[in-house]
Each structure stands twice: as C-alpha cells, then as structure tokens.
mmCIF file of C-alpha atoms in Angstrom:
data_model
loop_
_atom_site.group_PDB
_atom_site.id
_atom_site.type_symbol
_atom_site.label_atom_id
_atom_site.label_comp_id
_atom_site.label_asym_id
_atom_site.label_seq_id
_atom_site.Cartn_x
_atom_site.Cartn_y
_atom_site.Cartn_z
ATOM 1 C CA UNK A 1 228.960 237.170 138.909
ATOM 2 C CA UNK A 2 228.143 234.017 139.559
ATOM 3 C CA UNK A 3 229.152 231.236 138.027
ATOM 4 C CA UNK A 4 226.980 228.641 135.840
ATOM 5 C CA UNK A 5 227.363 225.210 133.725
ATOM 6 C CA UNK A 6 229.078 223.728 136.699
ATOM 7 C CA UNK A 7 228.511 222.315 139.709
ATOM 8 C CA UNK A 8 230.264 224.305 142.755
ATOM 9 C CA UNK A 9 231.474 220.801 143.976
ATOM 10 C CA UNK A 10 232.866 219.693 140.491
ATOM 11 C CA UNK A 11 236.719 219.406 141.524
ATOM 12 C CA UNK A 12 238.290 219.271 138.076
ATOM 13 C CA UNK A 13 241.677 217.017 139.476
ATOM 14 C CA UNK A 14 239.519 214.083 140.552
ATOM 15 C CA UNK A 15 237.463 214.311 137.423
ATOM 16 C CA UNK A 16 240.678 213.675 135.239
ATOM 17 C CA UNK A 17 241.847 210.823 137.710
ATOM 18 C CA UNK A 18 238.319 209.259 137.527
ATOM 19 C CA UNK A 19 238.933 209.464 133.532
ATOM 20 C CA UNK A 20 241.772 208.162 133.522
ATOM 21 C CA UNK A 21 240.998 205.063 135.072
ATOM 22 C CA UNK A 22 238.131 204.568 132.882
ATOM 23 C CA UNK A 23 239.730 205.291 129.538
ATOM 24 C CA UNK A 24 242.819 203.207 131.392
ATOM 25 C CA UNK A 25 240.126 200.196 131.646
ATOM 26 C CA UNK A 26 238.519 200.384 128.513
ATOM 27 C CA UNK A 27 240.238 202.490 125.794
ATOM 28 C CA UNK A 28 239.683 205.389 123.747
ATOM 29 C CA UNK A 29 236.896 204.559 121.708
ATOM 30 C CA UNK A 30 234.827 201.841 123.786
ATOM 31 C CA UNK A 31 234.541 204.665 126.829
ATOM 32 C CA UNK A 32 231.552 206.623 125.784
ATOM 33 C CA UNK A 33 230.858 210.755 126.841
ATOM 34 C CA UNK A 34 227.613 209.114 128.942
ATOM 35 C CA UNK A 35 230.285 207.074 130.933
ATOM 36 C CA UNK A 36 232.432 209.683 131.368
ATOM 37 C CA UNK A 37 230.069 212.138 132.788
ATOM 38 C CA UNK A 38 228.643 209.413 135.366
ATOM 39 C CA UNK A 39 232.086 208.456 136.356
ATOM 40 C CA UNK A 40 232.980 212.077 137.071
ATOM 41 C CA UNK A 41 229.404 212.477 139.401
ATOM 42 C CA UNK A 42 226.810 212.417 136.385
ATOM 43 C CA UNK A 43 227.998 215.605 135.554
ATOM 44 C CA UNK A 44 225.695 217.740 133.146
ATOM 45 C CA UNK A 45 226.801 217.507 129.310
ATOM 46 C CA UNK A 46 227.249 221.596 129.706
ATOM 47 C CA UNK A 47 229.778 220.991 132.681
ATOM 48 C CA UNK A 48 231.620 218.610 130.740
ATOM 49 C CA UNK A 49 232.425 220.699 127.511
ATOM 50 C CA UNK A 50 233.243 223.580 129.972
ATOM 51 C CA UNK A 51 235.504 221.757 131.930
ATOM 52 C CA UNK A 52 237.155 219.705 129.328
ATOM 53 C CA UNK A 53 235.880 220.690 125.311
ATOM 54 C CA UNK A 54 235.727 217.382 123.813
ATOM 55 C CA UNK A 55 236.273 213.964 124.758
ATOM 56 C CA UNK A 56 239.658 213.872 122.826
ATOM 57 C CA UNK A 57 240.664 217.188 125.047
ATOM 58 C CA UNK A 58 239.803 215.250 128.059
ATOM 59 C CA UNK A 59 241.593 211.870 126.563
ATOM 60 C CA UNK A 60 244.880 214.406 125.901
ATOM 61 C CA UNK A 61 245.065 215.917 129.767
ATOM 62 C CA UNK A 62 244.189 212.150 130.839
ATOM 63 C CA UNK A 63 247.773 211.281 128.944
ATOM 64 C CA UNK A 64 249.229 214.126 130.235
ATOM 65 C CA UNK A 65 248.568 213.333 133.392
ATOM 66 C CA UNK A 66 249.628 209.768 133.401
ATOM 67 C CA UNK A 67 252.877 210.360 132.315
ATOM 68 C CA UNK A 68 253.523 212.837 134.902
ATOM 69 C CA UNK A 69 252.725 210.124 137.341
ATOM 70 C CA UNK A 70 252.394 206.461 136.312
ATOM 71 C CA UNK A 71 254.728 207.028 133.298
ATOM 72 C CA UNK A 72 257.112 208.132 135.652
ATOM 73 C CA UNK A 73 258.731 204.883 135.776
ATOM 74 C CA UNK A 74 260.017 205.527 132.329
ATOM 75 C CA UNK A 75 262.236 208.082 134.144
ATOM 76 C CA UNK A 76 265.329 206.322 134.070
ATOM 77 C CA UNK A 77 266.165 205.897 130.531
ATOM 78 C CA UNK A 78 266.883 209.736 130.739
ATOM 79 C CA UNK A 79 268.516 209.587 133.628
ATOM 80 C CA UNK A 80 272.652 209.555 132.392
ATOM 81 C CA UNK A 81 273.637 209.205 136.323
ATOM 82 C CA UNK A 82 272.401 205.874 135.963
ATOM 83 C CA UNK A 83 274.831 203.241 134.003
ATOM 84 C CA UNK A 84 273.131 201.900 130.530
ATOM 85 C CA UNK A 85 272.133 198.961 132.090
ATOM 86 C CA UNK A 86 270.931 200.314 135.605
ATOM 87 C CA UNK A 87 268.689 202.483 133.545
ATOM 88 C CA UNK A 88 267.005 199.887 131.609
ATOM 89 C CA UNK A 89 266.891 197.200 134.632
ATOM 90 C CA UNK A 90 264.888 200.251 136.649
ATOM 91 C CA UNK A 91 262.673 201.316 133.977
ATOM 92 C CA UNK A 92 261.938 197.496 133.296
ATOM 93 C CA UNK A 93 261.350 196.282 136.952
ATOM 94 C CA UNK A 94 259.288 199.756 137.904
ATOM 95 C CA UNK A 95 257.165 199.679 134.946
ATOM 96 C CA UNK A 96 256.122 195.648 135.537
ATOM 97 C CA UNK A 97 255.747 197.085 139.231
ATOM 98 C CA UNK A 98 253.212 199.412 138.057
ATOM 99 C CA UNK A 99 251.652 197.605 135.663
ATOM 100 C CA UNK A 100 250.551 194.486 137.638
ATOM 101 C CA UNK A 101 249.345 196.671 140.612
ATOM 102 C CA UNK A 102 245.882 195.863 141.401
ATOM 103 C CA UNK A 103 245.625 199.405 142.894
ATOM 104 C CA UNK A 104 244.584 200.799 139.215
ATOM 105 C CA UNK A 105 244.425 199.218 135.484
ATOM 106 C CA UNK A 106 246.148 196.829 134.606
ATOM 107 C CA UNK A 107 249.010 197.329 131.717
ATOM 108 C CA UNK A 108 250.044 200.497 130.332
ATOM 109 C CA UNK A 109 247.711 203.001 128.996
ATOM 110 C CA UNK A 110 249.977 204.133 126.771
ATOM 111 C CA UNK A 111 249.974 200.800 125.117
ATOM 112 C CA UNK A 112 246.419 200.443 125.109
ATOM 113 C CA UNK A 113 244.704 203.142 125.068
ATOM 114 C CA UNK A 114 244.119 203.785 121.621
ATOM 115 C CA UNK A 115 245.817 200.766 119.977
ATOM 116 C CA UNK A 116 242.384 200.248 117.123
ATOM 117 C CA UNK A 117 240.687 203.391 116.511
ATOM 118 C CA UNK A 118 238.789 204.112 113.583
ATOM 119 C CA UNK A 119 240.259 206.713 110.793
ATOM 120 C CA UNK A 120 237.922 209.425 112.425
ATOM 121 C CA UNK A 121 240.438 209.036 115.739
ATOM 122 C CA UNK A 122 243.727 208.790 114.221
ATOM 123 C CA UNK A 123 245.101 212.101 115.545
ATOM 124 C CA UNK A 124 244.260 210.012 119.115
ATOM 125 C CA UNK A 125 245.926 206.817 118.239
ATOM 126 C CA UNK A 126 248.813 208.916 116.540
ATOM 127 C CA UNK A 127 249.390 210.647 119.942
ATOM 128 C CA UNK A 128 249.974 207.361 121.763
ATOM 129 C CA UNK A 129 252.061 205.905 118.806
ATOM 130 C CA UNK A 130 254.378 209.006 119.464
ATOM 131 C CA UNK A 131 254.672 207.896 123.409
ATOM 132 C CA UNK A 132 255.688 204.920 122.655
ATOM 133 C CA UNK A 133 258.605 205.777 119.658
ATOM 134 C CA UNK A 134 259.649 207.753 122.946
ATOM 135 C CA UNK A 135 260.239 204.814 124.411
ATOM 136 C CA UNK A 136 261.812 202.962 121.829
ATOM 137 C CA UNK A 137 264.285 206.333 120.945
ATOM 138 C CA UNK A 138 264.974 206.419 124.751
ATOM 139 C CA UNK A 139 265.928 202.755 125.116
ATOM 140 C CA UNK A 140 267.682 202.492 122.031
ATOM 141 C CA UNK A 141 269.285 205.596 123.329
ATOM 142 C CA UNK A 142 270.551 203.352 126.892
ATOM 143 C CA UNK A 143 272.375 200.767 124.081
ATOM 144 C CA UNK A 144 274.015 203.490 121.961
ATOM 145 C CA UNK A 145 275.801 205.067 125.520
ATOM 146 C CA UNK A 146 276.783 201.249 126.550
ATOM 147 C CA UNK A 147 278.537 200.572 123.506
ATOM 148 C CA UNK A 148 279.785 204.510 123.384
ATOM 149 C CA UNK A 149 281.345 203.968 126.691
ATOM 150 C CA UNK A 150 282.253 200.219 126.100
ATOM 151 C CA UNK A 151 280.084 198.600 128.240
ATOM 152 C CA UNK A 152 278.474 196.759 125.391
ATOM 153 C CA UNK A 153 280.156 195.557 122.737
ATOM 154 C CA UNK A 154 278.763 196.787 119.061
ATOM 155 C CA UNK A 155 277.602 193.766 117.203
ATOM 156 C CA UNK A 156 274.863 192.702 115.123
ATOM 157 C CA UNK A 157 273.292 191.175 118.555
ATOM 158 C CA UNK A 158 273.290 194.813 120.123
ATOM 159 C CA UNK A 159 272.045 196.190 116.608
ATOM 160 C CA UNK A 160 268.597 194.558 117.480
ATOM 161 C CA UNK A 161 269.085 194.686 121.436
ATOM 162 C CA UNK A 162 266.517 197.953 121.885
ATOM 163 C CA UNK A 163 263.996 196.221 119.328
ATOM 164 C CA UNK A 164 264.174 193.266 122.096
ATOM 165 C CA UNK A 165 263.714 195.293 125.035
ATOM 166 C CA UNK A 166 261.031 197.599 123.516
ATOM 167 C CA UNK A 167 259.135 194.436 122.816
ATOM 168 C CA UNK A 168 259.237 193.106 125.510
ATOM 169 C CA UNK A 169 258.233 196.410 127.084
ATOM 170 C CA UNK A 170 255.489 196.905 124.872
ATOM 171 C CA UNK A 171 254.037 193.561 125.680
ATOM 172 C CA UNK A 172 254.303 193.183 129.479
ATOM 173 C CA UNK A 173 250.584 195.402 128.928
ATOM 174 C CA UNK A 174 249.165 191.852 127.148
ATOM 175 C CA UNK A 175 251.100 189.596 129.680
ATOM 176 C CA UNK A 176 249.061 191.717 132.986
ATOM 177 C CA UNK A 177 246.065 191.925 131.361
ATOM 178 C CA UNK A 178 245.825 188.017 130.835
ATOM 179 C CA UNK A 179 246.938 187.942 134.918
ATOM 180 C CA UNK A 180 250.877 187.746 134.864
ATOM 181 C CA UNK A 181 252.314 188.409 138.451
ATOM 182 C CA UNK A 182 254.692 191.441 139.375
ATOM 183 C CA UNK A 183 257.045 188.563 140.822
ATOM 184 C CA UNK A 184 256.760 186.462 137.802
ATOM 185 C CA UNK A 185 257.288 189.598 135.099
ATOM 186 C CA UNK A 186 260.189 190.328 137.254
ATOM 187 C CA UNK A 187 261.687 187.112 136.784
ATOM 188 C CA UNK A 188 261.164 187.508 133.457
ATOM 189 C CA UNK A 189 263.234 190.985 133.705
ATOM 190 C CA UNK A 190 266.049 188.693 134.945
ATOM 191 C CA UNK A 191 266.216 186.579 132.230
ATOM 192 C CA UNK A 192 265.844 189.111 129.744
ATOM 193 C CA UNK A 193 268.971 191.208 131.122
ATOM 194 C CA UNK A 194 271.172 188.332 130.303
ATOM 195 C CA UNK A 195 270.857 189.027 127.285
ATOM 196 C CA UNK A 196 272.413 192.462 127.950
ATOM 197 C CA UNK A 197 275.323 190.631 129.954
ATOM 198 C CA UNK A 198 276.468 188.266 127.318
ATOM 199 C CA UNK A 199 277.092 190.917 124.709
ATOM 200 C CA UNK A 200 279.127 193.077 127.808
ATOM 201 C CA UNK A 201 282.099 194.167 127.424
ATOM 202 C CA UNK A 202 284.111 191.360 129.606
ATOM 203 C CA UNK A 203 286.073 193.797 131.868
ATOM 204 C CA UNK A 204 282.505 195.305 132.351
ATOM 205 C CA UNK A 205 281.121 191.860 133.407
ATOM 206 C CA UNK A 206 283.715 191.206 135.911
ATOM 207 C CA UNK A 207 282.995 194.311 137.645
ATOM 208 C CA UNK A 208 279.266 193.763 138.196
ATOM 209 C CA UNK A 209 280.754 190.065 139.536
ATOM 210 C CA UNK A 210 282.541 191.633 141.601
ATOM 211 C CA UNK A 211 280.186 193.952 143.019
ATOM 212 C CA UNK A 212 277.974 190.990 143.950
#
C-alpha cells in the first residue's frame, strides 16, 4: 500500500538536524511549527505530526540528538580513566571548542534552549533543567574522586569548587553568544584551573611540575 502524509523525499535524519539548528538559534518557544516545517523543505502540517507528533516531541529527539553528538564533549566527567582534573580540563576546553564554532549555534543548547518558557512549557524547560543538574552532579562528582584519592585537599574552598566550575560552564553559552573567541575562553579555562591547583594536594602538584 502506498504510503501517504509524506513526501517520498522527506529524510527524517536531516529534518531533526535542520531542527536542531533552528531551535539551537532561537529557543523553544520563539521557533514557531510554520518555521519548522519550512526549515525541514515546507513540509505539509500532516507530514510533520506523522513524522514527529508535536513540536515538544520534535524539541525532545532534537535534545536527544544533541547530546549524542555535540554534548559529547561532556564525556569526560564520566570517564574515571581520566584523573579528576584531566576530566574537567577536557570537558572545559572541548565544550568552549564547540561552543564558539561558527560551524553551528553558538553556546550550548542545553543552556538555552528553553531557559524562559511560559507555565504551559514547563515539562520543556524542566527537561533541560535536568541536563544541566547532570552536569553539575557529574562535575561535582570529578571534586569528590580528587579529594577521595587525595588529589585535592577537602576544604571549605573545594566545598564550593563544582558550584565554580558549573558556573562558569553554564555561562561560557552568554560569553559566545556576545562573540567571545575559542582562544580567549580557553585562556580563560587556564586561569580558572588554578584554582583547582592551589587547593592540590602538594605531592600532587609537584607531579604535574614535573611532568611539564
């Protein structure tokens, strides 16, 4: 039988790439169902609720799908080959990496994709809220192993260390967005770390000197 409501060229991938750029760009509620249908090849209203069942469907796969590529660079604060530190530093560097490209949207969408909805959306804005206390758990996670292993000495400083770095990781998406560098967000990185180093264990510290 043959098939109807959608186009036989309608590839389904590209459509979801082509959203997420979109609701990357713009944000949950600004993007509108008329701009998502032209941005997927003016697609008929019927092939888009066949394909996708609602624009918070499509906005959920779109999510999905950036984390299994973008979000990637978040990788390495699950990663326990990687030392405390070397997991942060990577996750740090790759994510201002990404978000400064000019090969996509700027910032994360994760960030700000759904940071003002309206009460009507919360379940979206809720969904990206939960991404990022994923973050936060993970990196706080990175400072609990340091200090478990004694790379980091426990203190009141490394009590608040993971609220410092998830801040800062929060807001490199404001920083790129207003037309910070890669290079100068990875300076930046540098001169965050230190704060890492100066609460290190000292037998730790003379190690990485060492190394370098």
């Amino acid at each position: 039988m043959a098939r109807t409501g959608r186009p036989r060229e309608f590839d389904r991938d590209k459509a979801i790439d082509a959203a997420t750029a979109l609701f990357w760009t713009q944000g949950y509620e600004p993007t509108s169902l008329t701009q998502l249908k032209s941005c997927m090849g003016n697609i008929s209203p019927a092939s888009f609720y066949a394909a996708f069942g609602s624009k918070e469907a499509l906005f959920r796969e779109v999510v999905q799908r950036y984390l299994e590529t973008y979000g990637q660079v978040m990788a390495p604060l699950w990663d326990e080959s990687l030392s405390p530190r070397d997991a942060i530093e990577q996750t740090l560097r790759g994510s201002a990496r990404m978000q400064a490209t000019s090969t996509h949207p700027t910032g994360c969408l994760v960030v700000c994709g759904a940071s003002n909805c309206s009460p009507e959306n919360e379940p979206v804005q809720a969904l990206l809220a939960a991404e990022r206390q994923r973050t936060r758990t993970g990196i706080k996670a990175c400072v609990e192993r340091a200090i478990a292993i004694g790379e980091l000495k426990a203190s009141p400083a490394t009590d608040v260390l993971p609220d410092i770095l998830a801040t800062f990781f929060h807001g490199m998406t404001c920083e790129t967005r207003d037309g910070m560098t890669s290079d100068a967000l990875d300076a930046a990185v540098t001169s965050l770390l230190t704060l890492w180093d100066i609460n290190a264990v000292k037998r730790e510290t003379a190690k990485r000197s060492k190394k370098r």
